[in-house]
Amino acid sequence: MQEKILDFLKRKEEGYVSGDQLSQKLGISRQALWKHIQELKEKGYEIIAVPHLGYQLTSAADRLFDFEVAHGLGTKFIGKKIYYFEALASTMDVAWQLGTKGAPEGTLVVAEQQTKGRGRLGRPWFSPKYKGIYLSLILRPRMLPAQAPLLTLVASVSICEAINRELTLEARIKWPNDIWLGQKKLGGLLTELNAETDRINFVVIGMGLNVNNDKKSLVSSATSLSEHKKEQVSRVRLLQEILRRIEANYLVLEKDAHPLLKKYREYSMTLGKRVKVYCQKRHIEGEAVDIDSDGGLLIRKDSGITEKVMAGDVMHCR
Ligand code: BTN
């Protein structure tokens, strides 16, 4: 019912919707309508009520409610089913559970806050309420487990495309899948795979993005979109654009990985740099020369030999 009320109010952006008209159209009493309006206000929507004129929505809440994200999304399968949580430990665990129970491809788990958000290599992911985008997406790709890193590439490329086009910023990818803005980290991706030797059952792609975090609340190596834009950024609009681009890039990848790799190279801030990659108790140093067709990073060592790394922590050297 509240979605329908919002729908009416949104369509009449400039003017008022009379309470009588609204309750008649929705088939509910004036009293019931008033109660729903109060609940919407508690959820963060600013709605004013003027005697003889009616209700007006003066500001939407920018909450990542399932119906807000789904409204006008226009995708075929990404985000067709969205599970929304005010707070939970980690979206990864809920998505994993849903995946094992057969949730369809494109199912999304979104949280406003995570109490045990996790990043790569067991690191914690700071997830304060209403500030960022924290989500996990279930995919069921028809590809070999060894190709799974390409899915993370789809997500990182899509995030950069959405941020750079929508907000005219210059987000870049630090290999393998950190999103950076300027010289600081803006977001990251975590992929968990449920697979057999020759087939993927499902993949959960976790995405954490700092959107409206104050500079003061972030560690010195991190940044947020609002810090760069000097204004609040609509999380709903940005998330919708990211989801649209994930769907488009994923559909292309199913046919051919080359266009995705081309985009990845363009957004990469690692390629062409001298790097030190720490992977499993050793490190490799050299120039990051290319990204391989399976998403691995090719490093030309000083000996002239090129080595490929599939996972690890990259340090960009001066
Ligand atoms: C990283 O850079 O280390 C990856 C961070 C991934 C964080 C996201 S937030 C949503 C999802 N839930 C989690 O617990 N982690 C991922």
PDB file of C-alpha atoms in Angstrom, residues 7-296:
ATOM      1  CA  ASP A   7       3.657   6.243  -6.605  1.00  0.00           C
ATOM      2  CA  PHE A   8       0.762   8.720  -6.573  1.00  0.00           C
ATOM      3  CA  LEU A   9       2.766  11.326  -4.684  1.00  0.00           C
ATOM      4  CA  LYS A  10       5.762  10.974  -6.989  1.00  0.00           C
ATOM      5  CA  ARG A  11       3.608  11.420 -10.079  1.00  0.00           C
ATOM      6  CA  LYS A  12       2.344  14.727  -8.658  1.00  0.00           C
ATOM      7  CA  GLU A  13       5.797  16.101  -7.887  1.00  0.00           C
ATOM      8  CA  GLU A  14       4.881  19.783  -8.101  1.00  0.00           C
ATOM      9  CA  GLY A  15       1.399  19.777  -6.634  1.00  0.00           C
ATOM     10  CA  TYR A  16      -0.716  18.297  -3.888  1.00  0.00           C
ATOM     11  CA  VAL A  17      -2.762  15.117  -3.945  1.00  0.00           C
ATOM     12  CA  SER A  18      -6.009  15.476  -2.059  1.00  0.00           C
ATOM     13  CA  GLY A  19      -6.518  13.027   0.787  1.00  0.00           C
ATOM     14  CA  ASP A  20     -10.057  12.251  -0.383  1.00  0.00           C
ATOM     15  CA  GLN A  21      -8.929  11.443  -3.901  1.00  0.00           C
ATOM     16  CA  LEU A  22      -6.051   9.318  -2.655  1.00  0.00           C
ATOM     17  CA  SER A  23      -8.110   7.283  -0.200  1.00  0.00           C
ATOM     18  CA  GLN A  24     -10.805   6.734  -2.844  1.00  0.00           C
ATOM     19  CA  LYS A  25      -8.323   5.601  -5.486  1.00  0.00           C
ATOM     20  CA  LEU A  26      -6.613   3.245  -3.048  1.00  0.00           C
ATOM     21  CA  GLY A  27      -9.877   2.014  -1.540  1.00  0.00           C
ATOM     22  CA  ILE A  28      -8.874   2.803   2.051  1.00  0.00           C
ATOM     23  CA  SER A  29     -10.243   5.151   4.743  1.00  0.00           C
ATOM     24  CA  ARG A  30      -8.780   8.619   5.376  1.00  0.00           C
ATOM     25  CA  GLN A  31      -7.637   7.354   8.742  1.00  0.00           C
ATOM     26  CA  ALA A  32      -5.806   4.379   7.236  1.00  0.00           C
ATOM     27  CA  LEU A  33      -4.204   6.714   4.698  1.00  0.00           C
ATOM     28  CA  TRP A  34      -3.020   9.028   7.474  1.00  0.00           C
ATOM     29  CA  LYS A  35      -1.468   6.067   9.292  1.00  0.00           C
ATOM     30  CA  HIS A  36       0.440   4.990   6.186  1.00  0.00           C
ATOM     31  CA  ILE A  37       1.659   8.561   5.650  1.00  0.00           C
ATOM     32  CA  GLN A  38       2.987   8.654   9.224  1.00  0.00           C
ATOM     33  CA  GLU A  39       4.817   5.380   8.642  1.00  0.00           C
ATOM     34  CA  LEU A  40       6.344   6.695   5.431  1.00  0.00           C
ATOM     35  CA  LYS A  41       7.537   9.773   7.320  1.00  0.00           C
ATOM     36  CA  GLU A  42       9.152   7.497   9.899  1.00  0.00           C
ATOM     37  CA  LYS A  43      10.966   5.753   7.065  1.00  0.00           C
ATOM     38  CA  GLY A  44      12.520   9.082   6.054  1.00  0.00           C
ATOM     39  CA  TYR A  45      10.141  10.420   3.386  1.00  0.00           C
ATOM     40  CA  GLU A  46       9.279  14.087   3.823  1.00  0.00           C
ATOM     41  CA  ILE A  47       5.560  14.501   3.213  1.00  0.00           C
ATOM     42  CA  ILE A  48       3.666  17.645   4.028  1.00  0.00           C
ATOM     43  CA  ALA A  49      -0.084  17.827   4.626  1.00  0.00           C
ATOM     44  CA  VAL A  50      -1.873  21.116   3.930  1.00  0.00           C
ATOM     45  CA  PRO A  51      -5.550  21.512   4.891  1.00  0.00           C
ATOM     46  CA  HIS A  52      -7.862  21.698   1.831  1.00  0.00           C
ATOM     47  CA  LEU A  53      -4.981  20.910  -0.534  1.00  0.00           C
ATOM     48  CA  GLY A  54      -3.736  17.489   0.513  1.00  0.00           C
ATOM     49  CA  TYR A  55      -0.388  15.727   0.644  1.00  0.00           C
ATOM     50  CA  GLN A  56       2.861  16.531  -1.109  1.00  0.00           C
ATOM     51  CA  LEU A  57       6.096  14.532  -1.196  1.00  0.00           C
ATOM     52  CA  THR A  58       8.858  17.096  -0.705  1.00  0.00           C
ATOM     53  CA  SER A  59      11.780  14.724  -0.452  1.00  0.00           C
ATOM     54  CA  ALA A  60      12.234  11.009  -1.078  1.00  0.00           C
ATOM     55  CA  ALA A  61      14.194   9.095   1.522  1.00  0.00           C
ATOM     56  CA  ASP A  62      17.074   7.731  -0.574  1.00  0.00           C
ATOM     57  CA  ARG A  63      16.625   4.450   1.253  1.00  0.00           C
ATOM     58  CA  LEU A  64      17.481   1.354  -0.750  1.00  0.00           C
ATOM     59  CA  PHE A  65      14.009  -0.169  -0.259  1.00  0.00           C
ATOM     60  CA  ASP A  66      13.283  -2.974  -2.722  1.00  0.00           C
ATOM     61  CA  PHE A  67      10.449  -0.985  -4.343  1.00  0.00           C
ATOM     62  CA  GLU A  68      12.610   2.158  -4.711  1.00  0.00           C
ATOM     63  CA  VAL A  69      15.409   0.247  -6.428  1.00  0.00           C
ATOM     64  CA  ALA A  70      12.947  -1.687  -8.601  1.00  0.00           C
ATOM     65  CA  HIS A  71      11.039   1.467  -9.640  1.00  0.00           C
ATOM     66  CA  GLY A  72      12.027   2.275 -13.240  1.00  0.00           C
ATOM     67  CA  LEU A  73      15.009  -0.104 -13.107  1.00  0.00           C
ATOM     68  CA  GLY A  74      14.207  -1.637 -16.488  1.00  0.00           C
ATOM     69  CA  THR A  75      16.461  -4.705 -16.251  1.00  0.00           C
ATOM     70  CA  LYS A  76      15.496  -8.184 -17.443  1.00  0.00           C
ATOM     71  CA  PHE A  77      16.775 -10.258 -14.543  1.00  0.00           C
ATOM     72  CA  ILE A  78      19.184  -8.313 -12.328  1.00  0.00           C
ATOM     73  CA  GLY A  79      17.281  -7.041  -9.289  1.00  0.00           C
ATOM     74  CA  LYS A  80      13.972  -8.662 -10.231  1.00  0.00           C
ATOM     75  CA  LYS A  81      13.978 -10.054  -6.707  1.00  0.00           C
ATOM     76  CA  ILE A  82      15.414  -7.830  -3.984  1.00  0.00           C
ATOM     77  CA  TYR A  83      15.742  -8.688  -0.283  1.00  0.00           C
ATOM     78  CA  TYR A  84      16.054  -5.483   1.745  1.00  0.00           C
ATOM     79  CA  PHE A  85      17.399  -5.276   5.303  1.00  0.00           C
ATOM     80  CA  GLU A  86      17.746  -2.284   7.642  1.00  0.00           C
ATOM     81  CA  ALA A  87      20.679  -4.038   9.283  1.00  0.00           C
ATOM     82  CA  LEU A  88      22.265  -7.456   9.209  1.00  0.00           C
ATOM     83  CA  ALA A  89      25.622  -9.103   9.806  1.00  0.00           C
ATOM     84  CA  SER A  90      26.650  -9.488   6.158  1.00  0.00           C
ATOM     85  CA  THR A  91      24.708  -9.577   2.885  1.00  0.00           C
ATOM     86  CA  MET A  92      27.114 -12.341   1.771  1.00  0.00           C
ATOM     87  CA  ASP A  93      25.719 -14.887   4.236  1.00  0.00           C
ATOM     88  CA  VAL A  94      22.072 -14.212   3.340  1.00  0.00           C
ATOM     89  CA  ALA A  95      22.835 -14.366  -0.395  1.00  0.00           C
ATOM     90  CA  TRP A  96      24.771 -17.618   0.049  1.00  0.00           C
ATOM     91  CA  GLN A  97      21.806 -19.167   1.880  1.00  0.00           C
ATOM     92  CA  LEU A  98      19.437 -17.984  -0.845  1.00  0.00           C
ATOM     93  CA  GLY A  99      21.787 -19.371  -3.492  1.00  0.00           C
ATOM     94  CA  THR A 100      21.827 -22.824  -1.919  1.00  0.00           C
ATOM     95  CA  LYS A 101      18.012 -22.750  -1.832  1.00  0.00           C
ATOM     96  CA  GLY A 102      17.882 -22.084  -5.583  1.00  0.00           C
ATOM     97  CA  ALA A 103      17.261 -18.304  -5.698  1.00  0.00           C
ATOM     98  CA  PRO A 104      17.120 -17.189  -9.335  1.00  0.00           C
ATOM     99  CA  GLU A 105      19.944 -15.451 -11.143  1.00  0.00           C
ATOM    100  CA  GLY A 106      19.907 -11.726 -10.467  1.00  0.00           C
ATOM    101  CA  THR A 107      18.591 -11.981  -6.895  1.00  0.00           C
ATOM    102  CA  LEU A 108      19.905  -9.115  -4.798  1.00  0.00           C
ATOM    103  CA  VAL A 109      20.444  -8.744  -1.058  1.00  0.00           C
ATOM    104  CA  VAL A 110      20.748  -5.117   0.038  1.00  0.00           C
ATOM    105  CA  ALA A 111      21.429  -3.767   3.523  1.00  0.00           C
ATOM    106  CA  GLU A 112      21.472  -0.238   4.926  1.00  0.00           C
ATOM    107  CA  GLN A 113      24.019  -1.335   7.511  1.00  0.00           C
ATOM    108  CA  GLN A 114      26.216  -4.377   8.167  1.00  0.00           C
ATOM    109  CA  THR A 115      27.499  -5.288  11.591  1.00  0.00           C
ATOM    110  CA  LYS A 116      29.995  -7.871  10.284  1.00  0.00           C
ATOM    111  CA  GLY A 117      30.664  -6.668   6.750  1.00  0.00           C
ATOM    112  CA  ARG A 118      33.701  -8.454   5.356  1.00  0.00           C
ATOM    113  CA  GLY A 119      36.228  -7.695   2.670  1.00  0.00           C
ATOM    114  CA  ARG A 120      38.863  -9.694   0.854  1.00  0.00           C
ATOM    115  CA  LEU A 121      41.429 -11.696   2.809  1.00  0.00           C
ATOM    116  CA  GLY A 122      39.205 -11.725   5.894  1.00  0.00           C
ATOM    117  CA  ARG A 123      39.384  -7.975   6.424  1.00  0.00           C
ATOM    118  CA  PRO A 124      36.383  -6.158   7.941  1.00  0.00           C
ATOM    119  CA  TRP A 125      34.259  -3.874   5.758  1.00  0.00           C
ATOM    120  CA  PHE A 126      33.066  -0.704   7.508  1.00  0.00           C
ATOM    121  CA  SER A 127      29.330  -0.436   6.702  1.00  0.00           C
ATOM    122  CA  PRO A 128      27.685   2.500   8.530  1.00  0.00           C
ATOM    123  CA  LYS A 129      23.914   2.976   8.254  1.00  0.00           C
ATOM    124  CA  TYR A 130      22.486   4.779   5.205  1.00  0.00           C
ATOM    125  CA  LYS A 131      25.938   5.912   4.090  1.00  0.00           C
ATOM    126  CA  GLY A 132      27.000   3.363   1.520  1.00  0.00           C
ATOM    127  CA  ILE A 133      25.834   0.691  -0.859  1.00  0.00           C
ATOM    128  CA  TYR A 134      26.263  -2.809   0.559  1.00  0.00           C
ATOM    129  CA  LEU A 135      24.888  -5.604  -1.545  1.00  0.00           C
ATOM    130  CA  SER A 136      25.336  -9.161  -2.709  1.00  0.00           C
ATOM    131  CA  LEU A 137      24.221 -10.360  -6.104  1.00  0.00           C
ATOM    132  CA  ILE A 138      23.568 -13.969  -7.083  1.00  0.00           C
ATOM    133  CA  LEU A 139      24.617 -15.052 -10.573  1.00  0.00           C
ATOM    134  CA  ARG A 140      24.382 -18.471 -12.201  1.00  0.00           C
ATOM    135  CA  PRO A 141      26.771 -18.197 -15.146  1.00  0.00           C
ATOM    136  CA  ARG A 142      27.218 -20.978 -17.650  1.00  0.00           C
ATOM    137  CA  MET A 143      31.004 -20.952 -17.467  1.00  0.00           C
ATOM    138  CA  LEU A 144      33.853 -22.901 -15.934  1.00  0.00           C
ATOM    139  CA  PRO A 145      34.865 -22.151 -12.322  1.00  0.00           C
ATOM    140  CA  ALA A 146      38.275 -20.968 -13.566  1.00  0.00           C
ATOM    141  CA  GLN A 147      36.546 -18.124 -15.427  1.00  0.00           C
ATOM    142  CA  ALA A 148      34.761 -16.816 -12.332  1.00  0.00           C
ATOM    143  CA  PRO A 149      37.199 -13.873 -11.865  1.00  0.00           C
ATOM    144  CA  LEU A 150      35.677 -12.401 -15.040  1.00  0.00           C
ATOM    145  CA  LEU A 151      32.432 -11.895 -13.137  1.00  0.00           C
ATOM    146  CA  THR A 152      34.161  -9.653 -10.646  1.00  0.00           C
ATOM    147  CA  LEU A 153      35.542  -7.753 -13.622  1.00  0.00           C
ATOM    148  CA  VAL A 154      31.986  -7.266 -14.879  1.00  0.00           C
ATOM    149  CA  ALA A 155      31.056  -5.700 -11.546  1.00  0.00           C
ATOM    150  CA  SER A 156      34.127  -3.463 -11.257  1.00  0.00           C
ATOM    151  CA  VAL A 157      33.798  -2.185 -14.834  1.00  0.00           C
ATOM    152  CA  SER A 158      30.065  -1.551 -14.293  1.00  0.00           C
ATOM    153  CA  ILE A 159      30.697   0.425 -11.102  1.00  0.00           C
ATOM    154  CA  CYS A 160      33.271   2.638 -12.856  1.00  0.00           C
ATOM    155  CA  GLU A 161      30.979   3.185 -15.848  1.00  0.00           C
ATOM    156  CA  ALA A 162      28.050   4.139 -13.631  1.00  0.00           C
ATOM    157  CA  ILE A 163      30.054   6.495 -11.386  1.00  0.00           C
ATOM    158  CA  ASN A 164      31.966   8.163 -14.188  1.00  0.00           C
ATOM    159  CA  ARG A 165      28.985   8.721 -16.485  1.00  0.00           C
ATOM    160  CA  GLU A 166      26.385   9.599 -13.840  1.00  0.00           C
ATOM    161  CA  LEU A 167      28.576  11.682 -11.569  1.00  0.00           C
ATOM    162  CA  THR A 168      31.290  12.805 -13.999  1.00  0.00           C
ATOM    163  CA  LEU A 169      34.072  11.481 -11.787  1.00  0.00           C
ATOM    164  CA  GLU A 170      37.065   9.335 -12.650  1.00  0.00           C
ATOM    165  CA  ALA A 171      36.791   6.097 -10.731  1.00  0.00           C
ATOM    166  CA  ARG A 172      39.449   3.506 -11.615  1.00  0.00           C
ATOM    167  CA  ILE A 173      40.079  -0.156 -10.867  1.00  0.00           C
ATOM    168  CA  LYS A 174      43.052  -1.247  -8.820  1.00  0.00           C
ATOM    169  CA  TRP A 175      43.676  -4.902  -9.643  1.00  0.00           C
ATOM    170  CA  PRO A 176      41.985  -7.170  -8.931  1.00  0.00           C
ATOM    171  CA  ASN A 177      38.800  -5.401  -7.923  1.00  0.00           C
ATOM    172  CA  ASP A 178      39.240  -2.360  -5.749  1.00  0.00           C
ATOM    173  CA  ILE A 179      37.510   0.812  -6.871  1.00  0.00           C
ATOM    174  CA  TRP A 180      39.600   3.927  -6.384  1.00  0.00           C
ATOM    175  CA  LEU A 181      38.935   7.611  -6.735  1.00  0.00           C
ATOM    176  CA  GLY A 182      42.023   9.796  -6.840  1.00  0.00           C
ATOM    177  CA  GLN A 183      44.595   8.199  -4.568  1.00  0.00           C
ATOM    178  CA  LYS A 184      42.087   6.578  -2.199  1.00  0.00           C
ATOM    179  CA  LYS A 185      39.891   3.520  -2.015  1.00  0.00           C
ATOM    180  CA  LEU A 186      36.189   4.072  -2.674  1.00  0.00           C
ATOM    181  CA  GLY A 187      34.871   0.538  -2.790  1.00  0.00           C
ATOM    182  CA  GLY A 188      35.594  -3.095  -3.276  1.00  0.00           C
ATOM    183  CA  LEU A 189      34.259  -6.408  -4.459  1.00  0.00           C
ATOM    184  CA  LEU A 190      34.244  -9.816  -2.880  1.00  0.00           C
ATOM    185  CA  THR A 191      33.301 -12.900  -4.874  1.00  0.00           C
ATOM    186  CA  GLU A 192      32.300 -16.228  -3.353  1.00  0.00           C
ATOM    187  CA  LEU A 193      31.898 -19.265  -5.515  1.00  0.00           C
ATOM    188  CA  ASN A 194      29.725 -22.351  -5.108  1.00  0.00           C
ATOM    189  CA  ALA A 195      31.004 -24.761  -7.725  1.00  0.00           C
ATOM    190  CA  GLU A 196      31.881 -28.297  -8.707  1.00  0.00           C
ATOM    191  CA  THR A 197      35.024 -29.163 -10.706  1.00  0.00           C
ATOM    192  CA  ASP A 198      33.459 -28.413 -14.055  1.00  0.00           C
ATOM    193  CA  ARG A 199      30.494 -26.167 -13.333  1.00  0.00           C
ATOM    194  CA  ILE A 200      29.471 -23.179 -11.297  1.00  0.00           C
ATOM    195  CA  ASN A 201      26.333 -23.638  -9.202  1.00  0.00           C
ATOM    196  CA  PHE A 202      26.176 -19.971  -8.283  1.00  0.00           C
ATOM    197  CA  VAL A 203      28.375 -16.991  -7.547  1.00  0.00           C
ATOM    198  CA  VAL A 204      27.774 -14.307  -4.938  1.00  0.00           C
ATOM    199  CA  ILE A 205      29.285 -10.956  -5.824  1.00  0.00           C
ATOM    200  CA  GLY A 206      29.517  -8.625  -2.846  1.00  0.00           C
ATOM    201  CA  MET A 207      29.862  -4.912  -3.442  1.00  0.00           C
ATOM    202  CA  GLY A 208      30.706  -2.233  -0.909  1.00  0.00           C
ATOM    203  CA  LEU A 209      30.818   1.414  -1.946  1.00  0.00           C
ATOM    204  CA  ASN A 210      31.348   4.521   0.197  1.00  0.00           C
ATOM    205  CA  VAL A 211      28.727   6.990  -1.003  1.00  0.00           C
ATOM    206  CA  ASN A 212      27.723   9.617   1.561  1.00  0.00           C
ATOM    207  CA  ASN A 213      30.343   9.016   4.251  1.00  0.00           C
ATOM    208  CA  ASP A 214      31.864  12.067   5.940  1.00  0.00           C
ATOM    209  CA  LYS A 215      35.573  12.369   5.425  1.00  0.00           C
ATOM    210  CA  LYS A 216      36.060  12.384   9.202  1.00  0.00           C
ATOM    211  CA  SER A 217      34.437   8.988   9.623  1.00  0.00           C
ATOM    212  CA  LEU A 218      36.720   7.299   7.093  1.00  0.00           C
ATOM    213  CA  VAL A 219      40.273   6.015   7.516  1.00  0.00           C
ATOM    214  CA  SER A 220      42.841   8.188   5.754  1.00  0.00           C
ATOM    215  CA  SER A 221      43.269   5.718   2.868  1.00  0.00           C
ATOM    216  CA  ALA A 222      39.521   5.741   2.029  1.00  0.00           C
ATOM    217  CA  THR A 223      37.212   8.202   0.329  1.00  0.00           C
ATOM    218  CA  SER A 224      33.526   8.592  -0.555  1.00  0.00           C
ATOM    219  CA  LEU A 225      31.570   9.935  -3.515  1.00  0.00           C
ATOM    220  CA  SER A 226      30.105  12.816  -1.500  1.00  0.00           C
ATOM    221  CA  GLU A 227      33.607  13.898  -0.485  1.00  0.00           C
ATOM    222  CA  HIS A 228      34.419  14.354  -4.183  1.00  0.00           C
ATOM    223  CA  LYS A 229      31.073  15.786  -5.301  1.00  0.00           C
ATOM    224  CA  LYS A 230      30.799  18.112  -2.267  1.00  0.00           C
ATOM    225  CA  GLU A 231      27.130  17.123  -2.030  1.00  0.00           C
ATOM    226  CA  GLN A 232      24.963  14.142  -1.120  1.00  0.00           C
ATOM    227  CA  VAL A 233      24.719  11.524  -3.856  1.00  0.00           C
ATOM    228  CA  SER A 234      21.515   9.572  -4.560  1.00  0.00           C
ATOM    229  CA  ARG A 235      22.291   5.988  -3.618  1.00  0.00           C
ATOM    230  CA  VAL A 236      19.109   4.732  -5.288  1.00  0.00           C
ATOM    231  CA  ARG A 237      19.903   6.287  -8.666  1.00  0.00           C
ATOM    232  CA  LEU A 238      23.530   5.183  -8.574  1.00  0.00           C
ATOM    233  CA  LEU A 239      22.629   1.631  -7.596  1.00  0.00           C
ATOM    234  CA  GLN A 240      20.067   1.421 -10.397  1.00  0.00           C
ATOM    235  CA  GLU A 241      22.662   2.522 -12.941  1.00  0.00           C
ATOM    236  CA  ILE A 242      25.214   0.031 -11.604  1.00  0.00           C
ATOM    237  CA  LEU A 243      22.668  -2.793 -11.892  1.00  0.00           C
ATOM    238  CA  ARG A 244      21.721  -1.837 -15.463  1.00  0.00           C
ATOM    239  CA  ARG A 245      25.367  -1.846 -16.469  1.00  0.00           C
ATOM    240  CA  ILE A 246      26.084  -5.138 -14.717  1.00  0.00           C
ATOM    241  CA  GLU A 247      23.280  -6.743 -16.699  1.00  0.00           C
ATOM    242  CA  ALA A 248      24.472  -5.283 -20.005  1.00  0.00           C
ATOM    243  CA  ASN A 249      28.144  -6.214 -19.448  1.00  0.00           C
ATOM    244  CA  TYR A 250      27.249  -9.681 -18.168  1.00  0.00           C
ATOM    245  CA  LEU A 251      25.170 -10.421 -21.264  1.00  0.00           C
ATOM    246  CA  VAL A 252      28.080  -9.349 -23.472  1.00  0.00           C
ATOM    247  CA  LEU A 253      30.515 -11.505 -21.460  1.00  0.00           C
ATOM    248  CA  GLU A 254      28.374 -14.595 -22.019  1.00  0.00           C
ATOM    249  CA  LYS A 255      29.118 -14.277 -25.735  1.00  0.00           C
ATOM    250  CA  ASP A 256      32.599 -12.760 -25.788  1.00  0.00           C
ATOM    251  CA  ALA A 257      35.046 -11.655 -23.066  1.00  0.00           C
ATOM    252  CA  HIS A 258      37.027  -9.258 -25.289  1.00  0.00           C
ATOM    253  CA  PRO A 259      34.811  -6.164 -25.008  1.00  0.00           C
ATOM    254  CA  LEU A 260      34.846  -6.508 -21.216  1.00  0.00           C
ATOM    255  CA  LEU A 261      38.624  -6.899 -21.074  1.00  0.00           C
ATOM    256  CA  LYS A 262      38.993  -3.839 -23.297  1.00  0.00           C
ATOM    257  CA  LYS A 263      36.889  -1.773 -20.883  1.00  0.00           C
ATOM    258  CA  TYR A 264      38.759  -3.183 -17.892  1.00  0.00           C
ATOM    259  CA  ARG A 265      42.088  -2.099 -19.411  1.00  0.00           C
ATOM    260  CA  GLU A 266      40.719   1.423 -19.907  1.00  0.00           C
ATOM    261  CA  TYR A 267      39.602   1.705 -16.279  1.00  0.00           C
ATOM    262  CA  SER A 268      42.661   0.004 -14.806  1.00  0.00           C
ATOM    263  CA  MET A 269      45.046   2.115 -12.708  1.00  0.00           C
ATOM    264  CA  THR A 270      47.404  -0.844 -12.302  1.00  0.00           C
ATOM    265  CA  LEU A 271      48.397  -1.576 -15.901  1.00  0.00           C
ATOM    266  CA  GLY A 272      51.602   0.113 -16.975  1.00  0.00           C
ATOM    267  CA  LYS A 273      52.733   0.571 -13.366  1.00  0.00           C
ATOM    268  CA  ARG A 274      55.584  -1.039 -11.504  1.00  0.00           C
ATOM    269  CA  VAL A 275      53.933  -3.281  -8.923  1.00  0.00           C
ATOM    270  CA  LYS A 276      54.674  -5.625  -6.086  1.00  0.00           C
ATOM    271  CA  VAL A 277      52.049  -8.342  -5.734  1.00  0.00           C
ATOM    272  CA  TYR A 278      51.856 -10.260  -2.480  1.00  0.00           C
ATOM    273  CA  CYS A 279      50.347 -13.675  -3.050  1.00  0.00           C
ATOM    274  CA  GLN A 280      50.569 -16.660  -0.740  1.00  0.00           C
ATOM    275  CA  LYS A 281      53.707 -16.029   1.337  1.00  0.00           C
ATOM    276  CA  ARG A 282      55.730 -14.658  -1.636  1.00  0.00           C
ATOM    277  CA  HIS A 283      55.792 -11.571  -3.738  1.00  0.00           C
ATOM    278  CA  ILE A 284      56.362 -10.825  -7.398  1.00  0.00           C
ATOM    279  CA  GLU A 285      57.749  -7.514  -8.551  1.00  0.00           C
ATOM    280  CA  GLY A 286      57.764  -6.051 -12.034  1.00  0.00           C
ATOM    281  CA  GLU A 287      55.677  -4.124 -14.530  1.00  0.00           C
ATOM    282  CA  ALA A 288      51.954  -4.869 -14.775  1.00  0.00           C
ATOM    283  CA  VAL A 289      51.747  -5.336 -18.537  1.00  0.00           C
ATOM    284  CA  ASP A 290      48.288  -6.737 -19.214  1.00  0.00           C
ATOM    285  CA  ILE A 291      45.196  -8.496 -17.990  1.00  0.00           C
ATOM    286  CA  ASP A 292      44.815 -12.064 -19.289  1.00  0.00           C
ATOM    287  CA  SER A 293      41.630 -13.491 -20.808  1.00  0.00           C
ATOM    288  CA  ASP A 294      40.777 -15.144 -17.458  1.00  0.00           C
ATOM    289  CA  GLY A 295      41.243 -11.942 -15.451  1.00  0.00           C
ATOM    290  CA  GLY A 296      44.771 -12.755 -14.207  1.00  0.00           C
TER     291      GLY A 296
END
